[in-house]
Amino acid sequence: MHPAYSVIFFTVASGAGYGLLFWLSLAALVGAMPGGRWLMVAGMLLALALVTFGLLSSARHLGHPERALGAFSQWRSSWLSREAVAAAATYVPAGLLLLLAAFGGASAVASFAALLTALGAAATVYCTARIYASLRTIRHWNRKDVVWIYLALALASGGLLFCLLLALGGHALGIAGPLSLAALLAAAWLKARYWAAVDADPGAYTVEMALGMPDLGTPRPLDPPHTMPNFVMREMGYSVGRKHAVKLRRGVLLALFAVPAVLLALSLITGLSAPLLVLGVLSAAGGLLVERWLFFAEAEHVSQLYYGLQRA
Amino acid sequence: MTTLPPATDKKLGLVIDLDICVGCQACATSCKEWNTGGYSAPLSDHDPYGADPSGAWLNRIHSYEFGEGAAAKTVHFPRSCLHCETPDCVTVCPTGASYKRVEDGIVLVNPDTCIGCKLCSWACPYGAREYDHDDGVMKKCTLCVDRIYNETLAEEDRIPACVRACPTGARAFGDLGDPDSDVSRSVAARDGFNLLDEFGYRPVNKYLPPRKTSVPLDLSETPPPETATGTTAIEKLFAWVDRTLSS
């Protein structure tokens, strides 16, 4: 699949934003958020900025972004529509939580808003993942663990941001440190398992099935239905990523998982949190962008059986 | 509404005979010509006469080879939207622009509400939908919905442009939900089949397989090329010249 930069940036930024929103809401819910009101306000603003820039970026890849309101209508059948509804709905309790954090207010209302924000953040990331996981045409995406990976990566990247926020505010990481580390390691384990599984899966559909004449044997493309690559080949047949997949996967394991995990562990031990976590967040951001690029670039689409692919 | 109708009154579709398709591209060009001015208008092209031409086409003709040597076979293979009964290209649409009509089963895109997210093209295993970069919306076969019910056209023209253009009669149009229709009868008689049946979208369009060759070709018994022999004086002269020059 063609890796569109707008969608890569959207899923990475909104994943981290909703992850941070989840951590902040949880901290507010259990009353564990240190640093008075301003740390909470700064965190909420950062999370909502990441989410909003992500959503705006995703709207940029639409042919008609001015018609985007229509995307709220088909939540009965479409995961993309459900994602739009969940994303918009989450702004309501998140905005309320931000206002209550900034100006103070009834703690019961704040707790309820925090609970709804945490649920909304999780639901939005879940819907994003299901858009991909529900496509039976792409075996690299049509998997249950794709949903878990999206959720774990949102939790891990949001957790790193939450730890950085605490460190920059001059606070101890507390339980957030080990929990973020656990999320990071869980995501790494899921992703390594995912890569092993997709490599071992040859694909359920063959070129013989695509043409429907198995008696005739294996077809060989003779004349293509185009003079230069067409939309279906450019959108669904991207293959540059597969050439460098092994090296890039190693880069992801290093930048997204190993480096941030070591830096997070070091900051827990040494107490030198802020500079270490700045490096950790930057490394994880780079790693996440490559991970998401690979998620698209490595994905094979069944339609390519008509264009020379043997199995998909 | 992007939820699928539980059933449609008719199942209008195409039957494509791979035995007699000669791969002439008349259906593809006729489709492009009609639909760049019809319901799907425009079907934009980019750099059409330059070094890197591309554009939206609703019907594309592949040619494949099967087998080796004397048993080799060339099959021309037109491919367009199959107007499936249970396709995800409809249900994934976030706006309701992609829909399946209850009255005849045609799968259409409403060009006024499509936001151009391309998700429907990702959901199609047949690669039947093509995005129009100029128009910013998805394009697909409409089964010439603006011809088949069009009473301003002569009656013989109220069929899809591809069917009308086919010079060999390899394409037929009709109601595949009616077992007594001509198209259903030909599917039954010729073992018509679905593309990628295993995927489970239940395509309406059917394909008829190439007929089995009745006389197998045996290249070992091919006679040697004729030498110049004859009975008339001039033919004998040429035969003598041939033998002399060959020795």
Coordinates of C-alpha atoms in Angstrom, one line a residue:
Chain A
M1 CA 0.0 0.0 0.0
H2 CA 1.2 3.5 -0.8
P3 CA 2.4 5.2 2.4
A4 CA 0.6 8.6 2.4
Y5 CA 2.6 11.0 4.6
S6 CA -0.6 12.7 5.8
V7 CA -2.0 9.4 7.1
I8 CA 1.3 8.4 8.7
F9 CA 1.6 11.7 10.5
F10 CA -2.1 11.5 11.5
T11 CA -2.0 8.1 13.1
V12 CA 1.3 8.8 14.9
A13 CA 0.3 12.2 16.2
S14 CA -3.2 11.3 17.1
G15 CA -2.1 8.0 18.7
A16 CA 0.4 9.8 20.9
G17 CA -2.2 12.6 21.6
Y18 CA -4.9 10.2 22.6
G19 CA -2.4 8.2 24.6
L20 CA -1.4 11.3 26.6
L21 CA -5.0 12.2 27.0
F22 CA -5.6 8.7 28.5
W23 CA -2.8 9.1 31.0
L24 CA -3.8 12.6 32.0
S25 CA -7.4 11.5 32.5
L26 CA -6.4 8.5 34.5
A27 CA -4.1 10.6 36.7
A28 CA -7.0 13.2 37.2
L29 CA -9.4 10.4 38.0
V30 CA -7.4 8.9 40.8
G31 CA -6.2 12.3 42.0
A32 CA -2.6 11.5 41.3
M33 CA -1.8 14.5 39.1
P34 CA 1.0 16.5 40.8
G35 CA 2.0 20.1 40.1
G36 CA -1.3 22.0 40.7
R37 CA -3.5 23.1 37.8
W38 CA -0.9 24.3 35.3
L39 CA 0.8 21.0 34.6
M40 CA -2.6 19.4 33.8
V41 CA -3.5 22.4 31.6
A42 CA -0.1 22.2 29.7
G43 CA -0.6 18.4 29.3
M44 CA -4.1 18.7 28.0
L45 CA -3.2 21.5 25.6
L46 CA -0.3 19.4 24.2
A47 CA -2.5 16.3 23.9
L48 CA -5.3 18.2 22.2
A49 CA -2.8 19.9 19.8
L50 CA -1.4 16.6 18.7
V51 CA -4.9 15.1 18.2
T52 CA -6.1 18.2 16.3
F53 CA -3.0 18.5 14.1
G54 CA -3.3 14.8 13.3
L55 CA -7.0 15.1 12.4
L56 CA -6.3 18.1 10.2
S57 CA -3.5 16.2 8.5
S58 CA -5.8 13.3 7.8
A59 CA -8.3 15.6 6.3
R60 CA -5.6 16.9 3.9
H61 CA -5.5 13.5 2.0
L62 CA -9.2 13.8 1.2
G63 CA -10.3 14.8 -2.3
H64 CA -13.0 17.0 -0.8
P65 CA -12.2 18.0 2.8
E66 CA -15.0 20.5 2.7
R67 CA -17.5 17.7 2.7
A68 CA -15.9 16.0 5.8
L69 CA -19.1 16.6 7.9
G70 CA -20.7 13.8 5.9
A71 CA -18.3 11.3 7.4
F72 CA -20.2 11.5 10.7
S73 CA -23.3 9.9 9.1
Q74 CA -22.4 6.2 8.5
W75 CA -21.4 5.0 12.0
R76 CA -23.7 2.0 11.6
S77 CA -21.4 0.3 9.1
S78 CA -18.1 2.2 8.7
W79 CA -15.2 2.2 11.1
L80 CA -13.9 5.4 9.5
S81 CA -17.2 7.1 10.3
R82 CA -17.1 5.7 13.9
E83 CA -13.6 7.1 14.2
A84 CA -14.9 10.5 13.2
V85 CA -17.7 10.3 15.7
A86 CA -15.5 9.1 18.5
A87 CA -12.9 11.8 17.8
A88 CA -15.4 14.6 17.8
A89 CA -17.2 13.2 20.8
T90 CA -14.0 13.0 22.9
Y91 CA -13.5 16.8 22.5
V92 CA -16.5 17.5 24.7
P93 CA -15.3 15.8 28.0
A94 CA -11.7 16.7 27.2
G95 CA -12.6 20.4 26.7
L96 CA -14.6 20.3 30.0
L97 CA -11.6 18.6 31.8
L98 CA -9.3 21.3 30.4
L99 CA -11.6 24.1 31.6
L100 CA -12.1 22.6 35.0
A101 CA -8.3 22.1 35.4
A102 CA -7.7 25.7 34.4
F103 CA -10.4 27.4 36.4
G104 CA -11.2 24.9 39.1
G105 CA -14.6 23.3 39.6
A106 CA -16.6 20.5 41.2
S107 CA -14.3 17.5 41.6
A108 CA -17.1 15.0 40.9
V109 CA -17.8 16.7 37.5
A110 CA -14.0 16.6 36.8
S111 CA -13.8 12.9 37.6
F112 CA -16.7 12.2 35.4
A113 CA -15.2 14.2 32.5
A114 CA -11.9 12.4 33.1
L115 CA -13.5 9.0 32.9
L116 CA -15.3 10.0 29.6
T117 CA -12.1 11.4 28.2
A118 CA -10.2 8.2 28.9
L119 CA -12.9 6.1 27.4
G120 CA -13.2 8.4 24.3
A121 CA -9.4 8.4 23.7
A122 CA -9.3 4.6 23.9
A123 CA -12.4 4.3 21.6
T124 CA -10.9 6.6 19.0
V125 CA -7.6 4.7 18.7
Y126 CA -9.6 1.5 18.6
C127 CA -11.7 2.8 15.7
T128 CA -8.6 3.9 13.8
A129 CA -7.1 0.5 14.2
R130 CA -10.3 -1.3 13.1
I131 CA -10.4 0.8 9.8
Y132 CA -7.2 -1.2 8.9
A133 CA -8.0 -4.4 10.6
S134 CA -11.4 -4.8 8.9
L135 CA -10.0 -4.8 5.4
R136 CA -9.9 -8.4 4.3
T137 CA -8.1 -7.4 1.1
I138 CA -4.8 -6.8 3.0
R139 CA -3.5 -9.7 5.0
H140 CA -0.9 -7.5 6.8
W141 CA -3.8 -5.5 8.3
N142 CA -6.7 -8.0 8.6
R143 CA -5.4 -9.3 12.0
K144 CA -6.6 -9.0 15.6
D145 CA -3.2 -8.0 16.9
V146 CA -3.2 -4.9 14.6
V147 CA -5.8 -3.4 17.0
W148 CA -3.7 -4.4 20.1
I149 CA -0.6 -2.9 18.5
Y150 CA -2.3 0.5 17.8
L151 CA -3.6 0.6 21.4
A152 CA -0.2 -0.4 22.9
L153 CA 1.7 2.1 20.8
A154 CA -0.7 4.9 21.7
L155 CA -0.4 4.0 25.4
A156 CA 3.5 3.7 25.1
S157 CA 4.0 7.0 23.2
G158 CA 1.5 8.8 25.4
G159 CA 3.2 7.4 28.5
L160 CA 6.6 8.7 27.3
L161 CA 5.1 12.2 26.8
F162 CA 3.4 12.0 30.2
C163 CA 6.7 11.1 31.9
L164 CA 8.5 13.9 30.1
L165 CA 5.8 16.3 31.2
L166 CA 6.2 15.2 34.9
A167 CA 10.0 15.5 34.6
L168 CA 9.9 18.9 33.0
G169 CA 7.6 20.0 35.8
G170 CA 10.2 18.8 38.3
H171 CA 8.1 16.0 39.7
A172 CA 9.0 12.3 40.3
L173 CA 7.7 9.9 37.7
G174 CA 6.1 7.7 40.4
I175 CA 4.1 4.8 39.1
A176 CA 3.9 6.4 35.7
G177 CA 7.5 5.4 34.9
P178 CA 7.2 1.6 35.4
L179 CA 3.8 1.6 33.7
S180 CA 5.1 3.4 30.6
L181 CA 8.0 1.1 30.5
A182 CA 5.6 -1.9 30.7
A183 CA 3.5 -0.4 27.8
L184 CA 6.6 0.1 25.7
L185 CA 7.8 -3.5 26.3
A186 CA 4.3 -4.9 25.6
A187 CA 4.2 -2.9 22.3
A188 CA 7.7 -4.2 21.3
W189 CA 6.6 -7.8 22.0
L190 CA 3.4 -7.4 20.0
K191 CA 5.2 -5.9 17.1
A192 CA 7.9 -8.5 17.0
R193 CA 5.2 -11.3 17.1
Y194 CA 3.3 -9.5 14.4
W195 CA 6.3 -9.3 12.0
A196 CA 7.1 -13.0 12.6
A197 CA 3.5 -13.9 11.9
V198 CA 3.0 -11.9 8.7
D199 CA 6.4 -13.2 7.3
A200 CA 5.2 -16.8 7.9
D201 CA 1.7 -16.2 6.3
P202 CA 1.9 -16.8 2.5
G203 CA -1.6 -15.3 1.9
A204 CA -4.9 -17.1 1.4
Y205 CA -5.5 -16.0 -2.2
T206 CA -3.7 -17.0 -5.4
V207 CA -3.6 -15.6 -8.9
E208 CA -5.4 -18.8 -10.1
M209 CA -8.3 -17.9 -7.8
A210 CA -8.3 -14.3 -9.0
L211 CA -8.8 -15.4 -12.6
G212 CA -11.1 -18.2 -11.7
M213 CA -9.8 -20.8 -14.2
P214 CA -7.6 -23.2 -12.1
D215 CA -7.9 -25.9 -14.8
L216 CA -5.8 -23.8 -17.2
G217 CA -2.8 -23.6 -14.8
T218 CA -0.9 -20.6 -13.7
P219 CA -1.4 -17.4 -15.7
R220 CA 1.4 -15.2 -16.9
P221 CA 0.7 -11.5 -17.6
L222 CA 1.1 -11.0 -21.3
D223 CA -0.3 -7.5 -22.1
P224 CA -1.0 -5.1 -19.3
P225 CA -4.2 -3.0 -19.3
H226 CA -2.3 0.3 -19.2
T227 CA 0.7 2.0 -20.8
M228 CA 2.1 3.3 -17.5
P229 CA 1.3 2.4 -13.8
N230 CA -2.4 3.2 -13.0
F231 CA -4.1 4.3 -9.8
V232 CA -4.6 0.7 -8.5
M233 CA -0.9 -0.1 -9.0
R234 CA 0.3 3.2 -7.5
E235 CA -2.1 3.1 -4.5
M236 CA -2.1 -0.7 -3.8
G237 CA 1.1 -1.9 -5.4
Y238 CA 3.8 0.1 -3.5
S239 CA 6.8 -2.2 -3.1
V240 CA 9.8 0.0 -2.3
G241 CA 9.3 -0.6 1.4
R242 CA 9.7 -4.4 1.1
K243 CA 13.2 -4.0 -0.3
H244 CA 14.6 -2.4 2.9
A245 CA 12.1 -4.0 5.3
V246 CA 14.7 -5.9 7.3
K247 CA 16.9 -2.9 8.0
L248 CA 14.0 -0.6 8.7
R249 CA 12.5 -3.1 11.2
R250 CA 15.8 -3.2 13.0
G251 CA 15.7 0.6 13.1
V252 CA 12.2 0.5 14.6
L253 CA 13.2 -2.0 17.3
L254 CA 16.1 0.3 18.2
A255 CA 14.6 3.8 18.0
L256 CA 11.0 3.1 19.0
F257 CA 11.6 0.4 21.7
A258 CA 15.2 -0.2 22.9
V259 CA 16.5 3.4 23.2
P260 CA 13.4 4.9 24.9
A261 CA 13.1 1.9 27.2
V262 CA 16.8 2.2 28.3
L263 CA 16.5 6.0 28.7
L264 CA 13.3 5.6 30.7
A265 CA 14.9 3.0 33.0
L266 CA 18.0 5.2 33.4
S267 CA 15.8 8.2 34.3
L268 CA 14.1 6.1 37.0
I269 CA 17.4 5.0 38.4
T270 CA 19.4 8.3 38.2
G271 CA 16.6 10.8 38.7
L272 CA 18.1 12.8 35.7
S273 CA 14.7 12.6 34.1
A274 CA 14.2 15.6 31.9
P275 CA 17.2 15.5 29.4
L276 CA 17.0 11.7 29.2
L277 CA 13.3 11.7 28.4
V278 CA 13.6 14.5 25.8
L279 CA 16.0 12.2 23.9
G280 CA 13.7 9.2 24.6
V281 CA 10.6 11.0 23.1
L282 CA 12.5 12.2 20.1
S283 CA 13.9 8.7 19.4
A284 CA 10.4 7.1 19.9
A285 CA 8.9 9.7 17.5
G286 CA 11.3 8.8 14.8
G287 CA 10.8 5.1 15.4
L288 CA 7.0 5.5 15.3
L289 CA 7.1 7.3 12.0
V290 CA 9.2 4.5 10.4
E291 CA 7.0 1.8 12.1
R292 CA 3.9 3.4 10.5
W293 CA 5.6 3.9 7.2
L294 CA 6.4 0.2 7.2
F295 CA 2.8 -0.7 8.2
F296 CA 1.7 0.8 4.9
A297 CA 4.6 0.0 2.6
E298 CA 4.8 -3.7 3.6
A299 CA 1.1 -4.3 3.2
E300 CA 0.1 -6.4 0.1
H301 CA -3.3 -5.9 -1.6
V302 CA -5.3 -8.8 -3.2
S303 CA -5.9 -6.6 -6.3
Q304 CA -2.2 -7.0 -7.2
L305 CA -2.9 -10.6 -8.2
Y306 CA -4.2 -9.2 -11.5
Y307 CA -0.9 -7.3 -11.9
G308 CA 1.6 -10.1 -11.4
L309 CA 1.6 -10.9 -7.7
Q310 CA 1.3 -14.7 -7.2
R311 CA -0.2 -14.8 -3.7
A312 CA -1.8 -12.2 -1.4
Chain B
M1 CA -26.9 4.7 3.5
T2 CA -24.0 2.4 3.3
T3 CA -25.6 -0.6 4.9
L4 CA -26.3 -3.1 2.2
P5 CA -29.8 -3.9 1.1
P6 CA -30.8 -7.5 2.3
A7 CA -31.9 -8.3 -1.3
T8 CA -32.3 -6.4 -4.6
D9 CA -35.3 -6.6 -7.0
K10 CA -33.0 -7.3 -9.9
K11 CA -29.3 -8.3 -10.2
L12 CA -28.3 -6.4 -13.3
G13 CA -24.8 -7.3 -14.5
L14 CA -22.5 -8.5 -17.3
V15 CA -21.5 -11.9 -18.6
I16 CA -18.1 -11.9 -20.3
D17 CA -17.2 -14.7 -22.7
L18 CA -13.5 -15.3 -22.4
D19 CA -13.7 -17.8 -25.3
I20 CA -14.4 -15.1 -27.9
C21 CA -13.0 -11.9 -26.4
V22 CA -10.2 -10.9 -28.8
G23 CA -8.7 -8.2 -26.5
C24 CA -9.4 -5.4 -29.0
Q25 CA -10.0 -2.7 -26.3
A26 CA -13.2 -1.5 -28.0
C27 CA -15.2 -1.9 -24.7
A28 CA -12.6 0.0 -22.7
T29 CA -12.4 2.9 -25.1
S30 CA -16.2 3.0 -25.6
C31 CA -16.6 3.0 -21.8
K32 CA -14.2 5.8 -21.4
E33 CA -15.9 7.8 -24.2
W34 CA -19.4 7.4 -22.7
N35 CA -18.5 7.9 -19.1
T36 CA -16.3 10.9 -19.5
G37 CA -19.5 12.7 -20.5
G38 CA -22.1 10.7 -18.5
Y39 CA -22.8 10.0 -14.8
S40 CA -19.1 9.6 -13.9
A41 CA -18.0 12.7 -15.8
P42 CA -15.2 13.6 -16.0
L43 CA -12.9 10.7 -16.2
S44 CA -9.7 12.7 -16.0
D45 CA -6.4 11.9 -17.6
H46 CA -3.0 13.3 -16.7
D47 CA -0.3 13.7 -19.3
P48 CA -2.3 11.6 -21.8
Y49 CA 0.1 12.1 -24.8
G50 CA 3.3 12.5 -22.7
A51 CA 5.9 10.2 -21.2
D52 CA 3.9 9.3 -18.1
P53 CA 0.2 9.0 -19.0
S54 CA -2.3 8.1 -16.3
G55 CA -6.1 8.4 -15.9
A56 CA -9.3 7.0 -14.5
W57 CA -10.7 4.0 -16.5
L58 CA -13.7 2.0 -15.4
N59 CA -12.9 -1.1 -17.5
R60 CA -9.5 -2.5 -18.2
I61 CA -8.5 -5.4 -20.5
H62 CA -5.6 -7.7 -19.3
S63 CA -4.2 -10.4 -21.5
Y64 CA -2.8 -13.6 -19.8
E65 CA -0.9 -16.6 -21.1
F66 CA -1.5 -20.1 -19.8
G67 CA 0.4 -23.3 -20.4
E68 CA 3.5 -24.0 -22.5
G69 CA 4.3 -24.9 -26.1
A70 CA 1.5 -26.4 -28.1
A71 CA -0.8 -26.4 -25.1
A72 CA -0.3 -22.6 -24.6
K73 CA -3.4 -20.4 -24.5
T74 CA -3.9 -16.7 -24.6
V75 CA -6.9 -15.3 -22.7
H76 CA -8.0 -11.7 -23.0
F77 CA -9.5 -10.7 -19.7
P78 CA -11.7 -7.6 -19.3
R79 CA -12.0 -6.5 -15.7
S80 CA -14.5 -4.0 -14.2
C81 CA -16.7 -3.6 -11.2
L82 CA -18.6 -6.9 -10.6
H83 CA -21.5 -5.2 -8.7
C84 CA -21.1 -7.7 -5.9
E85 CA -24.0 -8.6 -3.6
T86 CA -22.1 -8.3 -0.3
P87 CA -19.1 -6.0 -1.0
D88 CA -17.2 -4.1 1.7
C89 CA -16.6 -1.2 -0.7
V90 CA -20.2 0.0 0.3
T91 CA -20.1 -0.6 4.0
V92 CA -16.7 1.0 4.7
C93 CA -17.8 4.3 3.1
P94 CA -18.0 7.0 5.9
T95 CA -20.4 9.3 4.0
G96 CA -22.9 7.0 2.4
A97 CA -21.7 8.1 -1.1
S98 CA -20.9 4.5 -2.0
Y99 CA -24.2 2.5 -2.2
K100 CA -25.9 -0.5 -3.7
R101 CA -29.3 0.2 -5.4
V102 CA -32.3 -1.9 -4.1
E103 CA -34.1 -1.8 -7.5
D104 CA -31.4 -3.3 -9.7
G105 CA -28.3 -4.1 -7.6
I106 CA -26.0 -1.5 -9.3
V107 CA -23.2 -0.3 -7.0
L108 CA -22.7 3.4 -7.5
V109 CA -20.7 6.3 -6.0
N110 CA -22.6 9.6 -5.5
P111 CA -20.1 12.2 -6.8
D112 CA -21.7 15.0 -4.8
T113 CA -21.1 13.4 -1.4
C114 CA -17.9 11.4 -1.9
I115 CA -15.1 13.0 0.1
G116 CA -12.4 11.1 -1.8
C117 CA -10.9 9.1 1.2
K118 CA -10.2 6.1 -1.2
L119 CA -11.1 3.6 1.5
C120 CA -13.6 1.9 -0.8
S121 CA -10.9 1.2 -3.3
W122 CA -8.8 -0.4 -0.5
A123 CA -11.8 -2.7 0.2
C124 CA -12.1 -3.9 -3.4
P125 CA -10.1 -7.1 -4.1
Y126 CA -10.7 -6.7 -7.8
G127 CA -9.0 -3.3 -8.2
A128 CA -12.2 -2.1 -9.9
R129 CA -12.4 1.4 -8.4
E130 CA -10.1 4.2 -9.7
Y131 CA -9.6 7.6 -8.0
D132 CA -10.0 10.7 -10.2
H133 CA -7.2 13.1 -9.0
D134 CA -8.8 16.1 -10.8
D135 CA -12.4 15.5 -9.6
G136 CA -11.3 14.4 -6.1
V137 CA -13.8 11.6 -6.0
M138 CA -13.8 7.8 -6.6
K139 CA -14.9 6.5 -10.0
K140 CA -16.3 3.1 -10.9
C141 CA -18.4 1.2 -13.5
T142 CA -22.0 2.5 -13.3
L143 CA -23.3 -0.3 -15.6
C144 CA -24.1 2.7 -17.7
V145 CA -27.1 3.6 -15.5
D146 CA -27.5 6.7 -17.7
R147 CA -28.0 4.5 -20.8
I148 CA -29.9 1.5 -19.7
Y149 CA -33.0 3.4 -18.6
N150 CA -32.5 6.3 -21.0
E151 CA -35.7 6.6 -23.2
T152 CA -34.1 9.4 -25.3
L153 CA -31.8 6.7 -26.8
A154 CA -32.9 4.2 -29.4
E155 CA -33.9 0.9 -27.8
E156 CA -30.9 -1.0 -29.0
D157 CA -28.7 1.5 -27.4
R158 CA -30.2 1.0 -23.9
I159 CA -27.4 -1.3 -22.9
P160 CA -24.0 -0.5 -21.4
A161 CA -21.5 1.2 -23.8
C162 CA -19.1 -1.7 -23.5
V163 CA -21.7 -4.3 -24.5
R164 CA -22.8 -2.1 -27.4
A165 CA -19.2 -1.7 -28.7
C166 CA -18.1 -5.3 -28.5
P167 CA -17.5 -6.5 -32.1
T168 CA -17.4 -10.2 -31.2
G169 CA -20.4 -10.4 -28.9
A170 CA -18.2 -11.4 -26.0
R171 CA -20.2 -9.2 -23.6
A172 CA -23.8 -9.6 -22.6
F173 CA -26.0 -7.5 -20.2
G174 CA -29.1 -8.7 -18.3
D175 CA -30.7 -9.7 -15.0
L176 CA -28.6 -12.4 -13.4
G177 CA -31.3 -12.7 -10.7
D178 CA -33.8 -14.1 -13.2
P179 CA -32.9 -17.7 -14.0
D180 CA -34.8 -17.5 -17.3
S181 CA -32.9 -14.5 -18.6
D182 CA -30.6 -15.0 -21.6
V183 CA -27.5 -14.2 -19.5
S184 CA -28.5 -16.6 -16.7
R185 CA -29.1 -19.4 -19.4
S186 CA -25.7 -18.8 -20.9
V187 CA -24.0 -18.9 -17.5
A188 CA -25.8 -22.2 -16.7
A189 CA -25.0 -23.7 -20.2
R190 CA -21.3 -22.7 -20.2
D191 CA -20.3 -23.2 -16.5
G192 CA -20.0 -19.5 -15.9
F193 CA -17.9 -18.6 -12.8
N194 CA -17.1 -15.9 -10.3
L195 CA -13.7 -14.1 -10.1
L196 CA -12.0 -14.8 -6.7
D197 CA -15.1 -16.7 -5.5
E198 CA -13.2 -17.6 -2.3
F199 CA -13.2 -14.0 -1.2
G200 CA -17.0 -14.1 -0.6
Y201 CA -18.2 -10.8 -2.0
R202 CA -20.7 -12.8 -4.3
P203 CA -20.0 -10.9 -7.6
V204 CA -23.1 -10.5 -9.9
N205 CA -21.0 -10.3 -13.1
K206 CA -20.0 -13.7 -14.4
Y207 CA -17.3 -15.0 -16.7
L208 CA -17.6 -17.8 -19.3
P209 CA -14.4 -19.9 -19.5
P210 CA -12.5 -20.6 -22.8
R211 CA -13.9 -23.7 -24.5
K212 CA -11.8 -26.8 -24.3
T213 CA -9.9 -27.3 -27.6
S214 CA -11.6 -30.3 -29.3
V215 CA -8.6 -31.3 -31.4
P216 CA -5.3 -31.3 -29.5
L217 CA -2.5 -29.8 -31.5
D218 CA 0.4 -32.2 -32.0
L219 CA 3.4 -30.3 -33.4
S220 CA 5.5 -33.5 -33.9
E221 CA 3.1 -34.5 -36.8
T222 CA 3.4 -31.2 -38.6
P223 CA 4.2 -32.0 -42.2
P224 CA 7.4 -30.6 -43.7
P225 CA 7.0 -27.4 -45.7
E226 CA 6.0 -28.0 -49.3
T227 CA 8.7 -28.0 -51.9
A228 CA 8.1 -26.4 -55.3
T229 CA 6.8 -29.3 -57.4
G230 CA 4.2 -29.2 -60.1
T231 CA 2.8 -30.6 -63.3
T232 CA 2.8 -27.7 -65.7
A233 CA 5.9 -26.8 -67.7
I234 CA 6.5 -23.6 -65.8
E235 CA 6.1 -25.3 -62.4
K236 CA 8.6 -28.0 -63.5
L237 CA 11.0 -25.2 -64.5
F238 CA 10.7 -23.6 -61.1
A239 CA 11.1 -27.0 -59.4
W240 CA 14.3 -27.5 -61.4
V241 CA 15.6 -24.0 -60.5
D242 CA 14.7 -24.7 -56.8
R243 CA 16.6 -28.0 -56.7
T244 CA 19.6 -26.6 -58.6
L245 CA 19.8 -23.5 -56.3
S246 CA 19.3 -25.7 -53.2
S247 CA 22.1 -28.1 -54.0

